[in-house]
XYZ file of C-alpha atoms in Angstrom:
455
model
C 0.000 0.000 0.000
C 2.850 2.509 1.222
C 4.232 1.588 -2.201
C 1.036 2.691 -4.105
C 0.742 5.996 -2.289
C 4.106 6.991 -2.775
C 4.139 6.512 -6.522
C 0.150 7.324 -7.187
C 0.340 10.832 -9.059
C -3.492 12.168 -8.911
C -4.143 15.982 -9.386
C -7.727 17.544 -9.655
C -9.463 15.345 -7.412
C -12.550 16.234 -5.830
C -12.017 17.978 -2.189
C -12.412 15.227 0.303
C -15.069 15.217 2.650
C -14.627 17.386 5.605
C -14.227 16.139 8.945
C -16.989 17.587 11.320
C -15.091 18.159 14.211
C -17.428 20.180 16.254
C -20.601 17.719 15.933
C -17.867 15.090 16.985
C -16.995 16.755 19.971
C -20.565 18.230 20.765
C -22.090 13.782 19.937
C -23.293 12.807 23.489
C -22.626 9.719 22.628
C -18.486 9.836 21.529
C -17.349 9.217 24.989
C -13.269 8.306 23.771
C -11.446 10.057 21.044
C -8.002 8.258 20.080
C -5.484 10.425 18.324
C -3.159 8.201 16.888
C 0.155 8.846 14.129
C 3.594 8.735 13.645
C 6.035 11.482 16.080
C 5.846 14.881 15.524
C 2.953 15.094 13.626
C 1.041 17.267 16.575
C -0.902 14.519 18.068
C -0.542 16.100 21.543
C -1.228 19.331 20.539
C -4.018 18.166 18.453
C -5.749 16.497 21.363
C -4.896 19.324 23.941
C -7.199 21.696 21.902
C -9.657 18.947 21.090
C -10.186 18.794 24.820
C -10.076 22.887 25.499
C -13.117 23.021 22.203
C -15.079 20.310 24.036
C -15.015 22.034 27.675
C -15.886 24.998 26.372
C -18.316 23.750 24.171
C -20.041 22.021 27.863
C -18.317 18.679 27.587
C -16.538 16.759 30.869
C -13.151 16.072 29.644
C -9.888 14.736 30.884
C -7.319 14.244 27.639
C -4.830 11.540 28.656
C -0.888 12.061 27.212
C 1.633 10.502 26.727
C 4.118 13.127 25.502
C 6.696 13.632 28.933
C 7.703 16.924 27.168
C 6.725 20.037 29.509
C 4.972 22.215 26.526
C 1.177 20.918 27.250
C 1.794 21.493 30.733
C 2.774 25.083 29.952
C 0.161 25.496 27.393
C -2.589 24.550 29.749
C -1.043 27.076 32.793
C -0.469 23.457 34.711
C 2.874 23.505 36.043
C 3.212 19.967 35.671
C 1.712 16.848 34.591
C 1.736 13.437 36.496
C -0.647 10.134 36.717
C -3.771 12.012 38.647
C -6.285 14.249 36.355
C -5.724 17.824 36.930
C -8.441 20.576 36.160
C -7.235 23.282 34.134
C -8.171 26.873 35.036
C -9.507 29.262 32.810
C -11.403 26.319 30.735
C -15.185 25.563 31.182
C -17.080 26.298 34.436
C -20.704 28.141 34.979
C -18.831 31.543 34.496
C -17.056 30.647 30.858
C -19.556 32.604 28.505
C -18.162 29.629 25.833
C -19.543 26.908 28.019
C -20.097 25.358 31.410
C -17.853 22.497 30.951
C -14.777 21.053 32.539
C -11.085 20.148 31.633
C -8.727 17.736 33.264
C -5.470 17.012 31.660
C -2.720 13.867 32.974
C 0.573 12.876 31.814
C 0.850 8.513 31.840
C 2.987 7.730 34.552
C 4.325 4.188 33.223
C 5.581 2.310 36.340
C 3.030 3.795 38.608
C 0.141 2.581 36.777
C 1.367 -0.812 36.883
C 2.325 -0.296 40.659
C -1.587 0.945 40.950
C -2.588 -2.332 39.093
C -0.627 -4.793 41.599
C -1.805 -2.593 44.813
C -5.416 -2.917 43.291
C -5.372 -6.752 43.037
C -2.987 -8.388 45.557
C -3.080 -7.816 49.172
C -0.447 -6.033 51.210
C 2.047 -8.685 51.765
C 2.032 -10.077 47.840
C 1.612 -6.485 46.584
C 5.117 -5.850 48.151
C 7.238 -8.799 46.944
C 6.227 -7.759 43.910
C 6.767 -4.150 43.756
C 10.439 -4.536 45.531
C 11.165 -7.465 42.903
C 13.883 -6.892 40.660
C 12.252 -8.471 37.551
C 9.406 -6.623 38.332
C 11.581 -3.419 38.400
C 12.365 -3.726 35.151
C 9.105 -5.006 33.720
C 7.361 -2.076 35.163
C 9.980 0.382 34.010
C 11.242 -0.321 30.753
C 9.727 -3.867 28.953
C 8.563 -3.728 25.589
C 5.288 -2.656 25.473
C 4.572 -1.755 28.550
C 4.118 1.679 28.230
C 1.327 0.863 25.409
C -0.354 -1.688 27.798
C -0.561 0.820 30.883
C -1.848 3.354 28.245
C -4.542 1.443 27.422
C -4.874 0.324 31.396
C -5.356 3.641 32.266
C -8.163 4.319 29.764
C -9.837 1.690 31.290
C -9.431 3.149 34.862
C -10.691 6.249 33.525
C -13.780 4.875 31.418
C -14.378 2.720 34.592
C -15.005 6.233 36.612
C -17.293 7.748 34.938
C -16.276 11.154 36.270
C -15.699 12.764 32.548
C -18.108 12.328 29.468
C -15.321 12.490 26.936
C -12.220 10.853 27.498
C -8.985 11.468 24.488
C -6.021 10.112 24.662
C -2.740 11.122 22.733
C -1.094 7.472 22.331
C 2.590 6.605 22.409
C 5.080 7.913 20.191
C 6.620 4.629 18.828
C 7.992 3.299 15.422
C 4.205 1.736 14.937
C 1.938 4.194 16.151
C -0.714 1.170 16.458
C 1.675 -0.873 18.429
C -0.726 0.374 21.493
C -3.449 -1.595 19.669
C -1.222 -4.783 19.953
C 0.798 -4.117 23.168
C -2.055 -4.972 25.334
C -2.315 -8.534 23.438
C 1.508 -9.476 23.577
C 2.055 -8.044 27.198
C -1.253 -9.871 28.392
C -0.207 -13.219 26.248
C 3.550 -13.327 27.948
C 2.121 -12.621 31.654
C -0.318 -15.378 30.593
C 1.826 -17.452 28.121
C 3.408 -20.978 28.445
C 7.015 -19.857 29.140
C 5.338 -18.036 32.426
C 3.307 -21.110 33.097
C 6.228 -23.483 32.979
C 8.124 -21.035 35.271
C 5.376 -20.713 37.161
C 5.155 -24.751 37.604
C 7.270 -25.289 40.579
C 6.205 -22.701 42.635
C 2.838 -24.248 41.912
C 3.809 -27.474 43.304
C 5.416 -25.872 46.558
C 8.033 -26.664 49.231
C 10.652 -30.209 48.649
C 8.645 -31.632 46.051
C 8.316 -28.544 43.960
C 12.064 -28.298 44.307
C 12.636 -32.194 43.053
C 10.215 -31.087 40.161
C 12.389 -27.827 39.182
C 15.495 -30.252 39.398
C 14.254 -33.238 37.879
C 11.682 -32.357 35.372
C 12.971 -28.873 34.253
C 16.656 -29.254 34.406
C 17.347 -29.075 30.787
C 15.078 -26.061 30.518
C 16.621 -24.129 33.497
C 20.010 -25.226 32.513
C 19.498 -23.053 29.151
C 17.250 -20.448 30.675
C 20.635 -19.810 32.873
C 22.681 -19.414 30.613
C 20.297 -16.902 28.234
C 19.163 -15.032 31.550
C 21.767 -15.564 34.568
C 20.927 -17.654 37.841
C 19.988 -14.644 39.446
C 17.483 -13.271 36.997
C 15.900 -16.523 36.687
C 15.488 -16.879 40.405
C 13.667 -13.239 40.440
C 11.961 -13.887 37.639
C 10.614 -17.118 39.211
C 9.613 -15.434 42.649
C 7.586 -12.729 40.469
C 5.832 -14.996 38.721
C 5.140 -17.030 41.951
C 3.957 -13.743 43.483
C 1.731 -13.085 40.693
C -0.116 -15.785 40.288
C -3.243 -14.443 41.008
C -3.129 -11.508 38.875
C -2.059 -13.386 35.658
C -5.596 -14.157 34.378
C -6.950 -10.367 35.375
C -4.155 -8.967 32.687
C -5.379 -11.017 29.364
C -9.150 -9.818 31.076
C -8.585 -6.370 31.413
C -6.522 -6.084 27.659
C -9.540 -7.524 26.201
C -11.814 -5.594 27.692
C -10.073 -2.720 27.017
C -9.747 -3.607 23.292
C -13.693 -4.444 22.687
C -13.824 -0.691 24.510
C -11.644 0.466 21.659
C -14.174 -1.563 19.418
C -17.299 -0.271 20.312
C -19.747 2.831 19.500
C -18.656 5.765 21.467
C -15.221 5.441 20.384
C -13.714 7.631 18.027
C -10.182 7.614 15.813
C -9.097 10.769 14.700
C -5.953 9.792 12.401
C -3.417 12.985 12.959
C -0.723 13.540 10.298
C 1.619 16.664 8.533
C 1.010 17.269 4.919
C 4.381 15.376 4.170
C 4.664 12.161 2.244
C 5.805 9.897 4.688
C 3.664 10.782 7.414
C 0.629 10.578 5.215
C 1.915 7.017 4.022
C 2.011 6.558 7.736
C -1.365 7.346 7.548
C -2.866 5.433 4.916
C -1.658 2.444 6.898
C -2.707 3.290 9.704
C -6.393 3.897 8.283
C -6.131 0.541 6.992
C -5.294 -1.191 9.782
C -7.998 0.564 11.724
C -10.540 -1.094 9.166
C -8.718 -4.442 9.703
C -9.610 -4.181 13.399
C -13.192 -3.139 13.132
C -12.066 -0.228 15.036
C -14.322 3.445 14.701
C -12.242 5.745 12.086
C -13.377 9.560 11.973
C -11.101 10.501 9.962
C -7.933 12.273 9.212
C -6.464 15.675 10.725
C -4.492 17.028 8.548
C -1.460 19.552 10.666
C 0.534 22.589 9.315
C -0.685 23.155 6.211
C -0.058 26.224 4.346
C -2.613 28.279 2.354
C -1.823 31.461 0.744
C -4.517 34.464 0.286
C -2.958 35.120 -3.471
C -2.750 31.742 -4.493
C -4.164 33.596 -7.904
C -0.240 34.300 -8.729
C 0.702 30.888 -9.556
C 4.229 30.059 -9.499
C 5.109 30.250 -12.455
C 4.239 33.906 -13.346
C 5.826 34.767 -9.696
C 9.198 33.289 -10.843
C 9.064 34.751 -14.172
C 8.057 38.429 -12.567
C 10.833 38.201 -10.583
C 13.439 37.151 -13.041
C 12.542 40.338 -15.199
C 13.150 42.386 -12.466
C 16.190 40.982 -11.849
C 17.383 41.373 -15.298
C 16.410 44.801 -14.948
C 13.549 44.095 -17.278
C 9.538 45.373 -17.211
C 6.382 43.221 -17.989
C 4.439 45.102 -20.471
C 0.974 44.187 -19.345
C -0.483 44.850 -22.907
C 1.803 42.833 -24.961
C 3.462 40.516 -22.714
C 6.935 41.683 -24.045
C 9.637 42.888 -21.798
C 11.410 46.467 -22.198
C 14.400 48.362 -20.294
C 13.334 50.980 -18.037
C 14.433 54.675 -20.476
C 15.625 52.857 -23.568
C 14.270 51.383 -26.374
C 16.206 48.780 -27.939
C 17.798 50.846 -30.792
C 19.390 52.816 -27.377
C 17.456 55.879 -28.205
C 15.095 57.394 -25.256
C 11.910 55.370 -24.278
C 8.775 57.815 -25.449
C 7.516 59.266 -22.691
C 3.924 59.296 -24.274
C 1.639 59.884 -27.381
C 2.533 62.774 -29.841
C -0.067 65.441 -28.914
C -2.534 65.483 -31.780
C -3.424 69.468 -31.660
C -0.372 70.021 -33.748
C 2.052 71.453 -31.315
C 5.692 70.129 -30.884
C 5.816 67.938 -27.714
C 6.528 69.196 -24.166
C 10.517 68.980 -23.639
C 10.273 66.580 -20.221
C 14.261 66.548 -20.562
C 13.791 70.032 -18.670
C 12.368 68.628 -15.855
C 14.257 65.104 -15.755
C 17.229 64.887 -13.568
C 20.901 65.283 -14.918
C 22.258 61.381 -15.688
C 25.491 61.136 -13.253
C 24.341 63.580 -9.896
C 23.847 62.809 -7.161
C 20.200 62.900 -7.250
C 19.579 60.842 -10.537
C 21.880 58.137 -8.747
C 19.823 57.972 -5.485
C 16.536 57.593 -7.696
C 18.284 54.454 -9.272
C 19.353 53.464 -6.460
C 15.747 53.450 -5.051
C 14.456 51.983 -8.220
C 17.184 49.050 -8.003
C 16.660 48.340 -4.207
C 12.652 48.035 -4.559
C 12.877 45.670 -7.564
C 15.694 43.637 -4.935
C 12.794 43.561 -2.371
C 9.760 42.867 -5.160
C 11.865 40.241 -6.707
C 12.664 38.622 -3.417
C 9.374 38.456 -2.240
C 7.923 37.095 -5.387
C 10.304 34.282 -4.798
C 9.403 33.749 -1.219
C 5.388 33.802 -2.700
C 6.558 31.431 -5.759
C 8.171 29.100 -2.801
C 5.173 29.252 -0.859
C 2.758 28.258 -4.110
C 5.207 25.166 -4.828
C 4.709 24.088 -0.725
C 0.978 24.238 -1.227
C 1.127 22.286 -4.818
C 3.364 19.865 -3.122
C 0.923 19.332 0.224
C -1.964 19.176 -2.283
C -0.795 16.494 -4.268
C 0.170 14.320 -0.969
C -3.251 14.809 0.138
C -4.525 13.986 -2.869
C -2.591 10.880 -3.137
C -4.364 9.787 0.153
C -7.544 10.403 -1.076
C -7.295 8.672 -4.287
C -6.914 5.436 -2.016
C -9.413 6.423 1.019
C -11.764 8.942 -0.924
C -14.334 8.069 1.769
C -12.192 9.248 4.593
C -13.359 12.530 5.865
C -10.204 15.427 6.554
C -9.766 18.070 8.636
C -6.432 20.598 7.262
C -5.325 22.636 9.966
C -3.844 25.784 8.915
C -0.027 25.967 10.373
C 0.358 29.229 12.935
C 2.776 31.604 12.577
C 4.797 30.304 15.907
C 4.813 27.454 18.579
C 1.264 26.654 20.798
C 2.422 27.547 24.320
C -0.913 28.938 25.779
C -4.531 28.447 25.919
C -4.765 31.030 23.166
C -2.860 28.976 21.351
C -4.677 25.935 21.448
C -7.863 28.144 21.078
C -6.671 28.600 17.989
C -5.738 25.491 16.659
C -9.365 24.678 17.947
C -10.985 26.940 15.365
C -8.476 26.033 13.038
C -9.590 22.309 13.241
C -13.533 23.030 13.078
C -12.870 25.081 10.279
C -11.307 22.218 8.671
C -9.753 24.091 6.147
C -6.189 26.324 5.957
C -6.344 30.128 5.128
C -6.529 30.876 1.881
C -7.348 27.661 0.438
């Protein structure tokens, strides 16, 4: 597919369907919105103001992050982020003429969450072995996936609640931006896999016998497993899985609950890409695999795109413009030709005007023209040459500008050609970073608008 939308060339397609973010945000009934895409696309700032148009619009909201980066914080006068929702001042609330709702923003706190999941189901004594195991340690801190899984764990928590009517989460930055779709599977099959089991085995079996069993029956296997892992890390490992025994099957539960949550109505995808070609290739996969898992898309936001309010001037006629003033050249707008400012091309003087047609000899202008060579003559061409530096400069910056939007065009186009039925938001880029509320105020409008300036 990647292939196909790198290579597809399709101009002149229809506009694609926009996205309607506000009667997204303003549905009763979308309780979760999932911003999901490859880094550095704007996913956190895209859900950040997602969240600050639905609280003032009288939605509940707490917008989950993942992004450890201090900006949000900062943007949403919070001076920090951590696992617990925070309200945001200056959002919402009976006195907000824009609406009476309510924002609460967290950051994902990776190892607490799973340290909140192993208070939650063992009792003090277990809970503790666990938490000061070394294996553990790791797991909770670093393992593959993990941060995905507790992602998704901490929806649940969330969703579980019921204290917010909209929940959005900015998922994981990762080299699959659905690996938080999988995580939850391939964390919940190894805690509840075979190679756990087996481990699992002799603590099962307890005290001198389970000992003989470990010795006997699994010698081989330890043997290697020592050798791959160390003595010592197979011996924590062991007493973590003995210590979570209990939770094992409450893992696979929770990840499958979560993922039929992901499933069902009330959910809401919202695809988030840049108008460049790899992250809308990014895109088109990720669209597709959305499909493959029956999961809710609403389609695509579209960040940083440029529009121009003179996207009349192609180009084209921008370049050429400014390659006649450059060559000291004029357009004539009649004939299209080009002429040298006070000379004709025999090197005579350029007429100044039409022969009066009363009869009388022409006006002698040379009277009240400048001498060539003084001092003033030279600062008039001097003026003349340093405004045709500037006009020529900025038709270039303008004919730069038009070849951007023809470029972010075609990509867009290229996605629609294989998802025409997609519906797109294009949020026109701002002039600087988002580091206030102002700022994602604007990026708010900019997304129900669904369109960029001067498109």
């Amino acid at each position: 597919m990647s292939d196909k939308l790198g290579s597809t060339a399709t101009m002149g397609l229809d506009t694609p369907p926009r996205l309607a973010v506000d009667a997204l945000l303003d549905d009763a009934s979308t309780r979760i919105i999932v911003c999901c895409g490859s880094g550095g696309v704007g996913k956190t700032t895209t859900a950040a103001a997602l969240g600050v148009r639905a609280a003032e619009r009288g939605r509940t909201v707490v917008v989950l992050t993942i992004d450890p980066a201090r900006r949000l914080a900062q943007s949403l006068g919070i001076d920090s982020l951590d696992n617990t929702p925070r309200r945001v001042a200056g959002v919402g609330g009976a006195d907000d003429a824009r609406g009476g709702g309510e924002l609460h923003a967290m950051m994902l706190d990776m190892k607490r969450t799973f340290d909140e999941i192993v208070e939650g189901h063992a009792d003090g004594e277990r809970a503790q072995a666990i938490l000061e195991n070394p294996f553990y340690q790791s797991l909770s801190a670093g393992f593959a996936g993990t941060q995905e899984y507790m992602a998704m764990e901490k929806l649940g928590q969330l969703r579980a609640r019921d204290d917010w009517d909209l929940i959005i989460v900015d998922t994981p930055p990762s080299r699959s931006a659905l690996d938080f779709l999988d995580a939850p599977k391939r964390l919940g099959s190894f805690l509840d896999g075979k190679f756990i089991r087996v481990l699992m085995a002799p603590a099962k079996v307890g005290g001198r016998a389970g000992m003989k069993f470990l010795n006997v029956g699994m010698s081989m296997m330890t043997g290697t497993l020592s050798k791959l892992m160390g003595a010592s890390l197979l011996k924590d490992v062991q007493t973590f899985v003995a210590a979570m025994d209990t939770m094992f099957g409450g893992f696979r539960t929770r990840a499958d609950a979560t993922y039929r949550l992901l499933q069902a109505p009330g959910t809401a995808f919202l695809v988030v890409a840049a108008p460049e070609a790899d992250a809308v290739r990014e895109a088109a996969y990720f669209v597709e695999r959305l499909a493959a898992e029956r999961m809710p898309l609403a389609g695509l936001v579209l960040n940083r795109v440029h529009g121009s309010g003179a996207d009349q001037l192609s180009a084209e006629r921008a370049l050429a413009a400014a390659e006649n003033l450059e060559e000291g050249g004029i357009v004539d707008q009649e004939s299209g030709k080009a002429g040298h400012r006070g000379s004709a091309e025999d090197g005579s003087p350029a007429s100044t005007g039409p022969a009066p047609s009363n009869g009388t000899a022409p006006h002698d202008f040379t009277a009240d023209t400048p001498t060539a060579g003084t001092p003033e003559t030279e600062q008039i061409a001097a003026a003349e040459t340093s405004a045709d530096e500037i006009t020529a400069g900025l038709l270039r910056l303008h004919a730069e500008r038009m070849q951007v939007i023809a470029r972010e065009r075609r990509t867009r186009d290229r996605f629609t050609s294989l998802h025409p039925e997609v519906a797109v938001a294009e949020v026109a880029a701002l002039p600087g970073d988002v580091h206030d509320l102002a700022g994602l105020r604007a990026i708010g409008e900019r997304l129900a608008a669904g369109v960029p300036a001067g498109a």
